[in-house]
């Protein structure tokens, strides 16, 4: 039915960049606000970025402001997270989230490791 599939994670050096993708299927993608979350082992899951259905507005957590950019393609049903100036503290599993009223969906996550 509904699937969110993240990709694009990997190992990158501090200061480097990665672009994550989340491909959605089985839902009216263009009607859903989309978010990226991340989970660091031993810490609470935290929201990273948000984008409105029509991409009119975006919002970011303070710890990524100015470094990450969320965007979406409502034709391809993909939401992206461009991550620049990566820091070791950005190391986490990154998850795509679609949430509209009582409906909420999650992807399986993609691992981002920032290390020398």
CSV table of N, CA and C in Angstrom, one decimal:
chain,number,residue,atom,x,y,z
A,1,UNK,N,0.9,-1.2,0.0
A,1,UNK,CA,0.0,0.0,0.0
A,1,UNK,C,0.9,1.2,0.0
A,2,UNK,N,1.0,1.9,1.1
A,2,UNK,CA,1.8,3.1,1.2
A,2,UNK,C,3.2,2.7,1.5
A,3,UNK,N,4.1,3.3,0.8
A,3,UNK,CA,5.5,3.0,1.0
A,3,UNK,C,6.3,4.3,0.9
A,4,UNK,N,7.2,4.5,1.8
A,4,UNK,CA,8.2,5.6,1.8
A,4,UNK,C,9.6,4.9,1.8
A,5,UNK,N,10.4,5.2,0.8
A,5,UNK,CA,11.7,4.5,0.7
A,5,UNK,C,12.8,5.5,0.6
A,6,UNK,N,13.6,5.6,1.7
A,6,UNK,CA,14.7,6.5,1.7
A,6,UNK,C,15.9,5.9,1.0
A,7,UNK,N,16.7,6.8,0.5
A,7,UNK,CA,18.0,6.4,-0.1
A,7,UNK,C,19.0,7.6,-0.1
A,8,UNK,N,20.2,7.3,-0.4
A,8,UNK,CA,21.2,8.4,-0.5
A,8,UNK,C,22.1,8.5,0.7
A,9,UNK,N,21.9,7.7,1.7
A,9,UNK,CA,22.8,7.8,2.9
A,9,UNK,C,24.1,7.2,2.6
A,10,UNK,N,25.1,7.3,3.5
A,10,UNK,CA,26.4,6.7,3.3
A,10,UNK,C,27.4,7.4,4.3
A,11,UNK,N,28.6,7.1,4.0
A,11,UNK,CA,29.7,7.7,4.8
A,11,UNK,C,30.3,8.9,4.1
A,12,UNK,N,30.4,10.0,4.8
A,12,UNK,CA,31.0,11.2,4.3
A,12,UNK,C,31.8,11.9,5.3
A,13,UNK,N,32.9,12.6,4.9
A,13,UNK,CA,33.7,13.3,5.8
A,13,UNK,C,33.1,14.5,6.3
A,14,UNK,N,33.5,15.0,7.5
A,14,UNK,CA,33.0,16.3,8.0
A,14,UNK,C,33.2,17.4,7.0
A,15,UNK,N,32.2,18.2,6.8
A,15,UNK,CA,32.2,19.3,5.8
A,15,UNK,C,31.7,18.8,4.4
A,16,UNK,N,31.5,17.6,4.3
A,16,UNK,CA,31.0,17.0,3.0
A,16,UNK,C,29.5,17.2,2.9
A,17,UNK,N,29.0,16.6,1.8
A,17,UNK,CA,27.6,16.7,1.5
A,17,UNK,C,27.0,15.4,1.1
A,18,UNK,N,25.7,15.2,1.3
A,18,UNK,CA,24.9,14.1,0.9
A,18,UNK,C,23.5,14.7,0.5
A,19,UNK,N,22.9,14.0,-0.4
A,19,UNK,CA,21.5,14.3,-0.8
A,19,UNK,C,20.7,13.0,-0.6
A,20,UNK,N,19.8,13.1,0.4
A,20,UNK,CA,18.9,12.0,0.7
A,20,UNK,C,17.6,12.1,-0.2
A,21,UNK,N,17.1,11.0,-0.6
A,21,UNK,CA,15.8,11.0,-1.3
A,21,UNK,C,14.8,10.1,-0.6
A,22,UNK,N,13.6,10.4,-0.6
A,22,UNK,CA,12.5,9.6,-0.1
A,22,UNK,C,11.4,9.5,-1.2
A,23,UNK,N,11.3,8.3,-1.7
A,23,UNK,CA,10.3,8.1,-2.8
A,23,UNK,C,9.0,7.5,-2.2
A,24,UNK,N,7.9,8.1,-2.5
A,24,UNK,CA,6.6,7.8,-2.0
A,24,UNK,C,5.8,7.1,-3.0
A,25,UNK,N,5.0,6.1,-2.6
A,25,UNK,CA,4.0,5.5,-3.4
A,25,UNK,C,2.8,5.1,-2.6
A,26,UNK,N,1.7,5.0,-3.2
A,26,UNK,CA,0.5,4.5,-2.6
A,26,UNK,C,-0.3,5.6,-1.8
A,27,UNK,N,0.1,6.8,-1.9
A,27,UNK,CA,-0.6,7.9,-1.2
A,27,UNK,C,-0.6,9.1,-2.1
A,28,UNK,N,-1.5,10.0,-1.8
A,28,UNK,CA,-1.6,11.3,-2.6
A,28,UNK,C,-0.5,12.2,-2.1
A,29,UNK,N,0.6,12.0,-2.6
A,29,UNK,CA,1.9,12.6,-2.2
A,29,UNK,C,1.7,14.2,-2.1
A,30,UNK,N,1.1,14.7,-3.1
A,30,UNK,CA,1.1,16.2,-3.2
A,30,UNK,C,0.1,16.8,-2.1
A,31,UNK,N,-0.6,16.0,-1.4
A,31,UNK,CA,-1.5,16.5,-0.3
A,31,UNK,C,-0.8,16.4,1.0
A,32,UNK,N,0.4,15.8,1.1
A,32,UNK,CA,1.0,15.5,2.4
A,32,UNK,C,2.1,16.5,2.7
A,33,UNK,N,2.1,17.1,3.9
A,33,UNK,CA,3.3,17.7,4.4
A,33,UNK,C,4.3,16.6,4.6
A,34,UNK,N,5.6,16.9,4.3
A,34,UNK,CA,6.6,15.9,4.5
A,34,UNK,C,7.7,16.4,5.5
A,35,UNK,N,8.2,15.4,6.2
A,35,UNK,CA,9.2,15.7,7.2
A,35,UNK,C,10.4,14.8,7.1
A,36,UNK,N,11.6,15.2,7.4
A,36,UNK,CA,12.7,14.4,7.7
A,36,UNK,C,13.0,14.4,9.2
A,37,UNK,N,13.1,13.2,9.7
A,37,UNK,CA,13.5,13.0,11.1
A,37,UNK,C,14.9,12.3,11.1
A,38,UNK,N,15.5,12.3,12.3
A,38,UNK,CA,16.7,11.5,12.5
A,38,UNK,C,16.7,10.9,13.9
A,39,UNK,N,17.4,9.8,14.0
A,39,UNK,CA,17.5,9.1,15.2
A,39,UNK,C,18.9,8.7,15.5
A,40,UNK,N,19.5,9.2,16.6
A,40,UNK,CA,20.8,8.9,17.0
A,40,UNK,C,20.6,7.9,18.2
A,41,UNK,N,21.4,6.8,18.1
A,41,UNK,CA,21.2,5.8,19.2
A,41,UNK,C,21.4,6.4,20.6
A,42,UNK,N,20.4,6.1,21.5
A,42,UNK,CA,20.5,6.7,22.8
A,42,UNK,C,19.9,8.0,23.0
A,43,UNK,N,19.4,8.6,21.9
A,43,UNK,CA,18.8,9.9,21.9
A,43,UNK,C,17.4,9.9,21.4
A,44,UNK,N,16.6,10.9,21.7
A,44,UNK,CA,15.3,11.0,21.2
A,44,UNK,C,15.3,11.2,19.7
A,45,UNK,N,14.3,10.7,19.0
A,45,UNK,CA,14.1,11.0,17.6
A,45,UNK,C,13.8,12.5,17.5
A,46,UNK,N,14.4,13.1,16.5
A,46,UNK,CA,14.2,14.5,16.4
A,46,UNK,C,13.9,14.9,15.0
A,47,UNK,N,13.0,15.9,14.9
A,47,UNK,CA,12.6,16.4,13.6
A,47,UNK,C,13.7,17.2,13.0
A,48,UNK,N,14.0,17.1,11.7
A,48,UNK,CA,15.1,17.8,11.0
A,48,UNK,C,14.5,18.9,10.1
A,49,UNK,N,13.5,18.6,9.3
A,49,UNK,CA,13.1,19.5,8.3
A,49,UNK,C,11.6,19.2,8.0
A,50,UNK,N,10.9,20.2,7.5
A,50,UNK,CA,9.5,20.1,7.2
A,50,UNK,C,9.3,20.9,5.9
A,51,UNK,N,8.4,20.4,5.1
A,51,UNK,CA,8.0,21.1,3.8
A,51,UNK,C,6.5,20.9,3.6
A,52,UNK,N,5.8,22.0,3.2
A,52,UNK,CA,4.4,21.9,3.0
A,52,UNK,C,4.1,21.2,1.7
A,53,UNK,N,2.9,20.8,1.5
A,53,UNK,CA,2.5,20.0,0.3
A,53,UNK,C,2.9,20.6,-1.0
A,54,UNK,N,2.8,21.9,-1.1
A,54,UNK,CA,3.1,22.6,-2.4
A,54,UNK,C,4.5,23.2,-2.3
A,55,UNK,N,5.2,22.9,-1.3
A,55,UNK,CA,6.6,23.4,-1.2
A,55,UNK,C,6.7,24.9,-1.0
A,56,UNK,N,5.6,25.5,-0.6
A,56,UNK,CA,5.5,26.9,-0.3
A,56,UNK,C,6.4,27.3,0.8
A,57,UNK,N,6.4,26.5,1.9
A,57,UNK,CA,7.1,26.8,3.1
A,57,UNK,C,7.9,25.7,3.5
A,58,UNK,N,9.0,26.0,4.2
A,58,UNK,CA,9.9,25.0,4.8
A,58,UNK,C,10.3,25.4,6.2
A,59,UNK,N,10.7,24.5,7.0
A,59,UNK,CA,11.1,24.8,8.3
A,59,UNK,C,12.2,23.8,8.7
A,60,UNK,N,13.1,24.2,9.6
A,60,UNK,CA,14.3,23.4,9.9
A,60,UNK,C,14.5,23.5,11.4
A,61,UNK,N,15.1,22.4,11.9
A,61,UNK,CA,15.6,22.4,13.3
A,61,UNK,C,16.8,23.4,13.3
A,62,UNK,N,17.0,23.9,14.5
A,62,UNK,CA,18.1,24.9,14.7
A,62,UNK,C,19.4,24.2,14.4
A,63,UNK,N,19.6,23.0,14.7
A,63,UNK,CA,20.9,22.3,14.5
A,63,UNK,C,21.2,22.1,13.0
A,64,UNK,N,20.3,22.3,12.1
A,64,UNK,CA,20.6,22.1,10.7
A,64,UNK,C,20.4,23.4,9.9
A,65,UNK,N,19.8,24.4,10.5
A,65,UNK,CA,19.5,25.6,9.8
A,65,UNK,C,20.7,26.2,9.1
A,66,UNK,N,20.5,26.5,7.8
A,66,UNK,CA,21.6,27.0,7.0
A,66,UNK,C,22.5,26.0,6.4
A,67,UNK,N,22.3,24.7,6.8
A,67,UNK,CA,23.2,23.6,6.2
A,67,UNK,C,22.3,22.6,5.4
A,68,UNK,N,21.1,22.4,5.8
A,68,UNK,CA,20.3,21.4,5.1
A,68,UNK,C,19.2,22.2,4.3
A,69,UNK,N,18.7,21.5,3.3
A,69,UNK,CA,17.6,22.1,2.5
A,69,UNK,C,16.7,20.9,2.1
A,70,UNK,N,15.4,21.1,2.5
A,70,UNK,CA,14.4,20.2,2.1
A,70,UNK,C,13.7,20.7,0.8
A,71,UNK,N,13.4,19.8,-0.1
A,71,UNK,CA,12.7,20.1,-1.3
A,71,UNK,C,11.8,18.9,-1.7
A,72,UNK,N,11.0,19.1,-2.6
A,72,UNK,CA,10.1,18.0,-3.1
A,72,UNK,C,9.8,18.1,-4.6
A,73,UNK,N,9.5,17.0,-5.2
A,73,UNK,CA,9.1,16.9,-6.5
A,73,UNK,C,7.7,16.2,-6.5
A,74,UNK,N,6.7,16.9,-6.7
A,74,UNK,CA,5.3,16.3,-6.6
A,74,UNK,C,4.9,15.6,-7.9
A,75,UNK,N,5.8,15.6,-8.9
A,75,UNK,CA,5.6,14.8,-10.1
A,75,UNK,C,6.2,13.4,-9.9
A,76,UNK,N,7.4,13.5,-9.4
A,76,UNK,CA,8.1,12.2,-9.2
A,76,UNK,C,7.8,11.6,-7.8
A,77,UNK,N,7.1,12.3,-7.0
A,77,UNK,CA,6.7,11.9,-5.6
A,77,UNK,C,8.0,11.6,-4.8
A,78,UNK,N,8.8,12.5,-4.8
A,78,UNK,CA,10.1,12.4,-4.0
A,78,UNK,C,10.3,13.7,-3.2
A,79,UNK,N,10.7,13.5,-2.0
A,79,UNK,CA,11.1,14.5,-1.1
A,79,UNK,C,12.6,14.3,-0.9
A,80,UNK,N,13.4,15.4,-0.9
A,80,UNK,CA,14.8,15.4,-0.8
A,80,UNK,C,15.3,16.1,0.5
A,81,UNK,N,16.4,15.7,0.9
A,81,UNK,CA,17.1,16.5,1.9
A,81,UNK,C,18.6,16.6,1.5
A,82,UNK,N,18.9,17.9,1.1
A,82,UNK,CA,20.2,18.2,0.7
A,82,UNK,C,21.0,18.6,2.0
A,83,UNK,N,22.0,17.9,2.3
A,83,UNK,CA,22.8,18.1,3.5
A,83,UNK,C,24.2,18.5,3.2
A,84,UNK,N,24.5,19.7,3.6
A,84,UNK,CA,25.8,20.3,3.3
A,84,UNK,C,26.5,20.6,4.6
A,85,UNK,N,27.8,20.8,4.6
A,85,UNK,CA,28.6,21.1,5.8
A,85,UNK,C,28.3,20.2,6.9
A,86,UNK,N,28.3,18.9,6.6
A,86,UNK,CA,28.0,17.9,7.5
A,86,UNK,C,29.0,17.8,8.7
A,87,UNK,N,28.4,17.5,9.8
A,87,UNK,CA,29.2,17.4,11.1
A,87,UNK,C,29.1,16.0,11.6
A,88,UNK,N,30.1,15.6,12.4
A,88,UNK,CA,30.0,14.2,13.0
A,88,UNK,C,28.7,14.1,13.8
A,89,UNK,N,28.2,15.1,14.4
A,89,UNK,CA,26.9,15.0,15.2
A,89,UNK,C,25.7,14.8,14.3
A,90,UNK,N,25.9,14.9,13.0
A,90,UNK,CA,24.8,14.6,12.1
A,90,UNK,C,24.6,13.1,11.8
A,91,UNK,N,25.6,12.4,12.3
A,91,UNK,CA,25.5,10.9,12.1
A,91,UNK,C,24.2,10.4,12.8
A,92,UNK,N,23.4,9.7,12.0
A,92,UNK,CA,22.1,9.2,12.5
A,92,UNK,C,21.5,8.4,11.4
A,93,UNK,N,20.4,7.7,11.8
A,93,UNK,CA,19.5,7.2,10.8
A,93,UNK,C,18.5,8.2,10.5
A,94,UNK,N,18.3,8.5,9.2
A,94,UNK,CA,17.4,9.5,8.7
A,94,UNK,C,16.1,8.9,8.1
A,95,UNK,N,15.0,9.4,8.6
A,95,UNK,CA,13.7,8.8,8.2
A,95,UNK,C,12.8,9.9,7.5
A,96,UNK,N,12.1,9.4,6.6
A,96,UNK,CA,11.1,10.2,5.9
A,96,UNK,C,9.7,10.0,6.5
A,97,UNK,N,9.0,11.1,6.7
A,97,UNK,CA,7.7,11.0,7.3
A,97,UNK,C,6.6,11.8,6.5
A,98,UNK,N,5.5,11.1,6.3
A,98,UNK,CA,4.3,11.8,5.7
A,98,UNK,C,3.2,11.8,6.8
A,99,UNK,N,2.6,12.9,7.0
A,99,UNK,CA,1.6,13.0,8.1
A,99,UNK,C,0.5,14.0,7.7
A,100,UNK,N,-0.7,13.4,7.6
A,100,UNK,CA,-1.8,14.2,7.2
A,100,UNK,C,-3.0,13.8,8.1
A,101,UNK,N,-3.4,14.7,9.0
A,101,UNK,CA,-4.5,14.4,9.9
A,101,UNK,C,-4.2,13.1,10.7
A,102,UNK,N,-5.0,12.1,10.6
A,102,UNK,CA,-4.8,10.8,11.3
A,102,UNK,C,-3.9,9.8,10.6
A,103,UNK,N,-3.4,10.2,9.5
A,103,UNK,CA,-2.6,9.3,8.7
A,103,UNK,C,-1.1,9.7,8.9
A,104,UNK,N,-0.3,8.7,9.2
A,104,UNK,CA,1.1,8.9,9.3
A,104,UNK,C,1.9,7.7,8.8
A,105,UNK,N,2.9,8.0,8.0
A,105,UNK,CA,3.7,6.9,7.4
A,105,UNK,C,5.2,7.2,7.6
A,106,UNK,N,6.0,6.1,7.6
A,106,UNK,CA,7.4,6.2,7.8
A,106,UNK,C,8.1,5.4,6.9
A,107,UNK,N,9.3,5.8,6.5
A,107,UNK,CA,10.2,5.0,5.7
A,107,UNK,C,11.0,4.1,6.6
A,108,UNK,N,11.9,3.3,6.0
A,108,UNK,CA,12.7,2.4,6.7
A,108,UNK,C,14.0,3.0,7.2
A,109,UNK,N,14.3,4.2,6.7
A,109,UNK,CA,15.5,4.9,7.1
A,109,UNK,C,16.7,4.7,6.2
A,110,UNK,N,17.6,5.7,6.2
A,110,UNK,CA,18.9,5.5,5.6
A,110,UNK,C,19.9,6.1,6.5
A,111,UNK,N,21.0,5.4,6.6
A,111,UNK,CA,22.1,5.7,7.5
A,111,UNK,C,23.0,6.7,6.9
A,112,UNK,N,23.3,7.8,7.7
A,112,UNK,CA,24.2,8.8,7.4
A,112,UNK,C,25.3,8.8,8.5
A,113,UNK,N,26.5,8.6,8.0
A,113,UNK,CA,27.7,8.6,8.9
A,113,UNK,C,28.7,9.6,8.5
A,114,UNK,N,29.0,10.5,9.4
A,114,UNK,CA,29.9,11.6,9.1
A,114,UNK,C,31.1,11.4,10.0
A,115,UNK,N,32.2,11.1,9.3
A,115,UNK,CA,33.4,10.6,10.1
A,115,UNK,C,34.6,10.7,9.2
A,116,UNK,N,35.8,10.9,9.8
A,116,UNK,CA,37.0,10.9,9.1
A,116,UNK,C,37.4,9.5,8.7
